[in-house]
C-alpha atoms as a printed R data frame, in Angstrom:
    type eleno elety resid chain resno       x       y       z
1   ATOM     1    CA   MET     A     1  94.444  76.692  95.476
2   ATOM     2    CA   GLY     A     2  92.024  78.676  97.638
3   ATOM     3    CA   ARG     A     3  92.005  82.401  98.222
4   ATOM     4    CA   ALA     A     4  91.104  84.451 101.306
5   ATOM     5    CA   LEU     A     5  90.442  88.111 101.992
6   ATOM     6    CA   PHE     A     6  91.610  89.579 105.292
7   ATOM     7    CA   ILE     A     7  89.757  92.729 106.368
8   ATOM     8    CA   VAL     A     8  91.859  94.150 109.188
9   ATOM     9    CA   ASP     A     9  90.338  96.307 111.941
10  ATOM    10    CA   VAL     A    10  87.944  98.549 110.004
11  ATOM    11    CA   GLN     A    11  86.489  99.832 113.273
12  ATOM    12    CA   ASN     A    12  85.051 103.099 114.504
13  ATOM    13    CA   ASP     A    13  87.983 103.839 116.814
14  ATOM    14    CA   PHE     A    14  90.415 103.565 113.880
15  ATOM    15    CA   THR     A    15  88.451 105.816 111.536
16  ATOM    16    CA   GLU     A    16  88.004 109.576 111.582
17  ATOM    17    CA   GLY     A    17  86.621 110.765 114.929
18  ATOM    18    CA   GLY     A    18  87.643 107.589 116.764
19  ATOM    19    CA   ALA     A    19  90.067 107.224 119.665
20  ATOM    20    CA   LEU     A    20  92.894 106.453 117.197
21  ATOM    21    CA   GLY     A    21  91.295 107.596 113.963
22  ATOM    22    CA   VAL     A    22  93.388 107.615 110.810
23  ATOM    23    CA   THR     A    23  92.845 109.828 107.807
24  ATOM    24    CA   GLY     A    24  91.141 107.821 105.095
25  ATOM    25    CA   GLY     A    25  89.664 105.230 107.450
26  ATOM    26    CA   ALA     A    26  86.055 105.850 106.413
27  ATOM    27    CA   ALA     A    27  87.108 105.723 102.757
28  ATOM    28    CA   VAL     A    28  88.663 102.309 103.399
29  ATOM    29    CA   ALA     A    29  85.362 101.096 104.878
30  ATOM    30    CA   GLU     A    30  83.482 102.319 101.804
31  ATOM    31    CA   GLY     A    31  86.106 100.940  99.439
32  ATOM    32    CA   VAL     A    32  86.139  97.499 101.044
33  ATOM    33    CA   THR     A    33  82.340  97.371 100.796
34  ATOM    34    CA   ALA     A    34  82.555  98.181  97.078
35  ATOM    35    CA   TRP     A    35  85.309  95.565  96.645
36  ATOM    36    CA   LEU     A    36  83.154  92.934  98.342
37  ATOM    37    CA   ARG     A    37  80.186  93.840  96.177
38  ATOM    38    CA   ASP     A    38  82.280  93.163  93.066
39  ATOM    39    CA   HIS     A    39  84.691  90.445  94.258
40  ATOM    40    CA   ALA     A    40  83.302  88.494  97.241
41  ATOM    41    CA   ASP     A    41  82.718  85.433  95.056
42  ATOM    42    CA   ASP     A    42  86.455  85.362  94.247
43  ATOM    43    CA   TYR     A    43  87.189  84.254  97.815
44  ATOM    44    CA   ASP     A    44  86.765  80.927  99.586
45  ATOM    45    CA   LEU     A    45  87.154  82.641 102.965
46  ATOM    46    CA   ILE     A    46  86.586  86.236 104.101
47  ATOM    47    CA   VAL     A    47  87.946  87.021 107.557
48  ATOM    48    CA   ALA     A    48  87.357  90.337 109.342
49  ATOM    49    CA   SER     A    49  89.302  91.129 112.491
50  ATOM    50    CA   ARG     A    50  88.567  93.541 115.293
51  ATOM    51    CA   ASP     A    51  90.609  94.735 118.222
52  ATOM    52    CA   TRP     A    52  88.514  93.620 121.184
53  ATOM    53    CA   HIS     A    53  90.313  94.906 124.244
54  ATOM    54    CA   ASP     A    54  89.416  94.490 127.893
55  ATOM    55    CA   GLY     A    55  87.995  97.628 129.470
56  ATOM    56    CA   HIS     A    56  89.102  96.951 133.049
57  ATOM    57    CA   ASN     A    57  92.894  96.645 132.654
58  ATOM    58    CA   ASP     A    58  95.819  97.942 130.591
59  ATOM    59    CA   ASN     A    59  95.755  94.941 128.234
60  ATOM    60    CA   GLY     A    60  99.311  93.892 128.990
61  ATOM    61    CA   GLY     A    61 100.648  97.439 128.787
62  ATOM    62    CA   HIS     A    62  98.926  98.142 125.468
63  ATOM    63    CA   PHE     A    63  96.807 100.903 127.056
64  ATOM    64    CA   ALA     A    64  98.710 103.780 128.637
65  ATOM    65    CA   THR     A    65  97.058 104.116 132.034
66  ATOM    66    CA   ASP     A    66  99.724 105.730 134.230
67  ATOM    67    CA   ALA     A    67 101.611 107.837 131.686
68  ATOM    68    CA   GLU     A    68 101.222 109.420 128.286
69  ATOM    69    CA   PRO     A    69 101.046 106.884 125.461
70  ATOM    70    CA   ASP     A    70 104.179 106.577 123.338
71  ATOM    71    CA   PHE     A    71 102.166 105.588 120.231
72  ATOM    72    CA   VAL     A    72 104.622 102.751 119.581
73  ATOM    73    CA   GLU     A    73 104.029 100.257 122.386
74  ATOM    74    CA   SER     A    74 101.345 102.039 124.405
75  ATOM    75    CA   TRP     A    75  98.167 103.711 123.192
76  ATOM    76    CA   PRO     A    76  95.117 105.536 124.509
77  ATOM    77    CA   ALA     A    77  92.208 103.229 125.346
78  ATOM    78    CA   HIS     A    78  90.558 102.050 122.125
79  ATOM    79    CA   CYS     A    79  88.312  99.309 120.754
80  ATOM    80    CA   VAL     A    80  87.076  98.189 124.162
81  ATOM    81    CA   ALA     A    81  84.896  95.105 123.745
82  ATOM    82    CA   GLY     A    82  81.203  95.921 123.492
83  ATOM    83    CA   THR     A    83  81.638  99.669 122.985
84  ATOM    84    CA   PRO     A    84  80.749 101.646 119.837
85  ATOM    85    CA   GLY     A    85  84.458 102.225 119.209
86  ATOM    86    CA   ALA     A    86  84.988  98.482 118.768
87  ATOM    87    CA   ASP     A    87  82.143  98.169 116.251
88  ATOM    88    CA   TYR     A    88  82.858  97.874 112.559
89  ATOM    89    CA   HIS     A    89  82.598 101.215 110.765
90  ATOM    90    CA   PRO     A    90  78.999 101.621 109.558
91  ATOM    91    CA   ALA     A    91  80.129 101.936 105.913
92  ATOM    92    CA   LEU     A    92  81.646  98.437 106.053
93  ATOM    93    CA   ASP     A    93  79.101  95.866 104.907
94  ATOM    94    CA   THR     A    94  80.048  92.603 106.628
95  ATOM    95    CA   THR     A    95  77.282  90.518 105.055
96  ATOM    96    CA   ARG     A    96  79.772  88.455 103.027
97  ATOM    97    CA   VAL     A    97  82.292  88.019 105.874
98  ATOM    98    CA   THR     A    98  82.540  84.309 106.651
99  ATOM    99    CA   HIS     A    99  84.505  84.588 109.915
100 ATOM   100    CA   HIS     A   100  84.856  87.345 112.510
101 ATOM   101    CA   VAL     A   101  88.007  87.364 114.631
102 ATOM   102    CA   HIS     A   102  88.555  89.139 117.946
103 ATOM   103    CA   LYS     A   103  92.121  89.944 118.968
104 ATOM   104    CA   GLY     A   104  93.851  91.719 121.827
105 ATOM   105    CA   GLN     A   105  91.707  90.423 124.667
106 ATOM   106    CA   GLY     A   106  93.856  91.410 127.612
107 ATOM   107    CA   VAL     A   107  97.106  91.524 125.640
108 ATOM   108    CA   PRO     A   108  98.645  93.608 122.853
109 ATOM   109    CA   ALA     A   109  97.772  92.121 119.451
110 ATOM   110    CA   TYR     A   110  98.435  93.542 116.020
111 ATOM   111    CA   SER     A   111  98.152  90.596 113.631
112 ATOM   112    CA   LEU     A   112  94.785  89.000 112.971
113 ATOM   113    CA   PHE     A   113  96.641  85.689 113.383
114 ATOM   114    CA   GLU     A   114  96.703  86.524 117.105
115 ATOM   115    CA   GLY     A   115  92.904  86.407 117.270
116 ATOM   116    CA   ARG     A   116  90.225  83.743 117.370
117 ATOM   117    CA   THR     A   117  86.710  83.331 116.073
118 ATOM   118    CA   GLU     A   118  83.829  83.078 118.536
119 ATOM   119    CA   ALA     A   119  84.046  79.306 118.044
120 ATOM   120    CA   GLY     A   120  87.705  79.441 119.148
121 ATOM   121    CA   GLU     A   121  89.272  78.818 115.737
122 ATOM   122    CA   THR     A   122  92.555  80.469 114.797
123 ATOM   123    CA   VAL     A   123  93.087  82.049 111.410
124 ATOM   124    CA   HIS     A   124  95.847  79.531 110.722
125 ATOM   125    CA   GLU     A   125  93.329  76.706 111.285
126 ATOM   126    CA   LEU     A   126  90.800  78.363 108.980
127 ATOM   127    CA   LEU     A   127  93.388  78.634 106.203
128 ATOM   128    CA   ASP     A   128  94.558  75.042 106.612
129 ATOM   129    CA   GLU     A   129  91.033  73.606 106.733
130 ATOM   130    CA   ARG     A   130  90.159  75.255 103.425
131 ATOM   131    CA   GLY     A   131  93.464  74.771 101.612
132 ATOM   132    CA   ILE     A   132  94.027  78.519 101.296
133 ATOM   133    CA   HIS     A   133  97.346  79.550  99.741
134 ATOM   134    CA   GLU     A   134  96.555  83.080  98.524
135 ATOM   135    CA   VAL     A   135  95.559  85.993 100.748
136 ATOM   136    CA   ASP     A   136  94.517  89.539  99.897
137 ATOM   137    CA   VAL     A   137  94.883  92.036 102.756
138 ATOM   138    CA   VAL     A   138  92.967  95.294 103.259
139 ATOM   139    CA   GLY     A   139  92.165  97.501 106.253
140 ATOM   140    CA   ILE     A   140  93.603  99.701 108.979
141 ATOM   141    CA   ALA     A   141  96.322 100.606 109.857
142 ATOM   142    CA   THR     A   142  98.867 100.025 107.119
143 ATOM   143    CA   ASP     A   143 101.823 100.618 109.426
144 ATOM   144    CA   TYR     A   144 100.580  98.450 112.311
145 ATOM   145    CA   CYS     A   145  97.884  95.788 112.055
146 ATOM   146    CA   VAL     A   146  97.808  95.480 108.256
147 ATOM   147    CA   ARG     A   147 101.604  95.175 108.274
148 ATOM   148    CA   ALA     A   148 101.627  92.573 111.060
149 ATOM   149    CA   SER     A   149  98.832  90.513 109.512
150 ATOM   150    CA   ALA     A   150 100.408  90.507 106.044
151 ATOM   151    CA   LEU     A   151 103.871  89.646 107.402
152 ATOM   152    CA   ASP     A   152 102.414  86.738 109.385
153 ATOM   153    CA   ALA     A   153 100.622  85.471 106.271
154 ATOM   154    CA   VAL     A   154 103.856  85.649 104.241
155 ATOM   155    CA   GLY     A   155 105.678  83.902 107.094
156 ATOM   156    CA   ARG     A   156 103.126  81.087 106.977
157 ATOM   157    CA   GLY     A   157 103.812  80.510 103.289
158 ATOM   158    CA   GLN     A   158 100.843  82.353 101.803
159 ATOM   159    CA   HIS     A   159 101.050  84.278  98.548
160 ATOM   160    CA   VAL     A   160 100.007  87.704  99.853
161 ATOM   161    CA   ARG     A   161  98.654  90.680  97.973
162 ATOM   162    CA   VAL     A   162  98.143  93.984  99.791
163 ATOM   163    CA   LEU     A   163  95.456  96.002  98.015
164 ATOM   164    CA   THR     A   164  97.054  99.399  98.527
165 ATOM   165    CA   GLY     A   165  93.957 101.377  97.548
166 ATOM   166    CA   LEU     A   166  92.071  99.735 100.424
167 ATOM   167    CA   VAL     A   167  94.425 100.492 103.317
168 ATOM   168    CA   ALA     A   168  95.014 103.567 105.465
169 ATOM   169    CA   GLY     A   169  97.845 104.219 107.886
170 ATOM   170    CA   VAL     A   170  98.651 106.222 110.973
171 ATOM   171    CA   ASP     A   171 101.562 108.079 109.410
172 ATOM   172    CA   PRO     A   172 102.453 108.478 105.722
173 ATOM   173    CA   ALA     A   173 106.178 107.829 106.236
174 ATOM   174    CA   SER     A   174 105.761 104.740 108.415
175 ATOM   175    CA   SER     A   175 103.005 103.451 106.110
176 ATOM   176    CA   GLU     A   176 105.310 103.788 103.107
177 ATOM   177    CA   ALA     A   177 108.051 102.012 105.061
178 ATOM   178    CA   ALA     A   178 105.621  99.228 106.014
179 ATOM   179    CA   LEU     A   179 104.624  98.684 102.379
180 ATOM   180    CA   ALA     A   180 108.292  98.588 101.355
181 ATOM   181    CA   GLU     A   181 108.977  96.047 104.113
182 ATOM   182    CA   LEU     A   182 106.047  93.921 102.960
183 ATOM   183    CA   ALA     A   183 107.241  93.996  99.348
184 ATOM   184    CA   HIS     A   184 110.745  93.022 100.478
185 ATOM   185    CA   ALA     A   185 109.264  90.126 102.477
186 ATOM   186    CA   GLY     A   186 107.533  88.848  99.349
187 ATOM   187    CA   ALA     A   187 104.074  90.408  99.430
188 ATOM   188    CA   GLU     A   188 102.715  91.782  96.180
189 ATOM   189    CA   LEU     A   189 101.497  95.390  96.320
190 ATOM   190    CA   VAL     A   190  98.440  95.836  94.100
191 ATOM   191    CA   ASP     A   191  96.954  99.259  93.408
């Protein structure tokens, strides 16, 4: 039974000082790097996702272009492909990442299952090819992309652990609600 690590959206725009920076984002980058240093060999697959939005359109309504963002369905421009905001945070060492996934190219996308590798592979294909049945999830933001990615993994029959010391959310209340929802769905919360 193989195991994977999902590193969700540890990008400059989602860390302090970024377009949608969350408190604790840089600490997540540092923490994930330390985790990889100690545990990378525990995984058969390490997937890191990045929002990789188009810069010339509203990405299917994901970017608020004509009105104020509602911070639920529409957001300020962020993680535009090829910009520094879309880069991984500099404290995140991606040396041991086996697959990089881009998501949200022209459309809203929260779950890393909505992305593809540069070779065009889906995360579902990567898991199936390697016989992965256990997934650990870390990253940003607990209440959005971490939540969506973990729920999709549970929905695809994976045993999911969310490493709660290696996630950061937009809002404390909605992050707590997201973790409760994940636990109710069957994910294991590991401190």
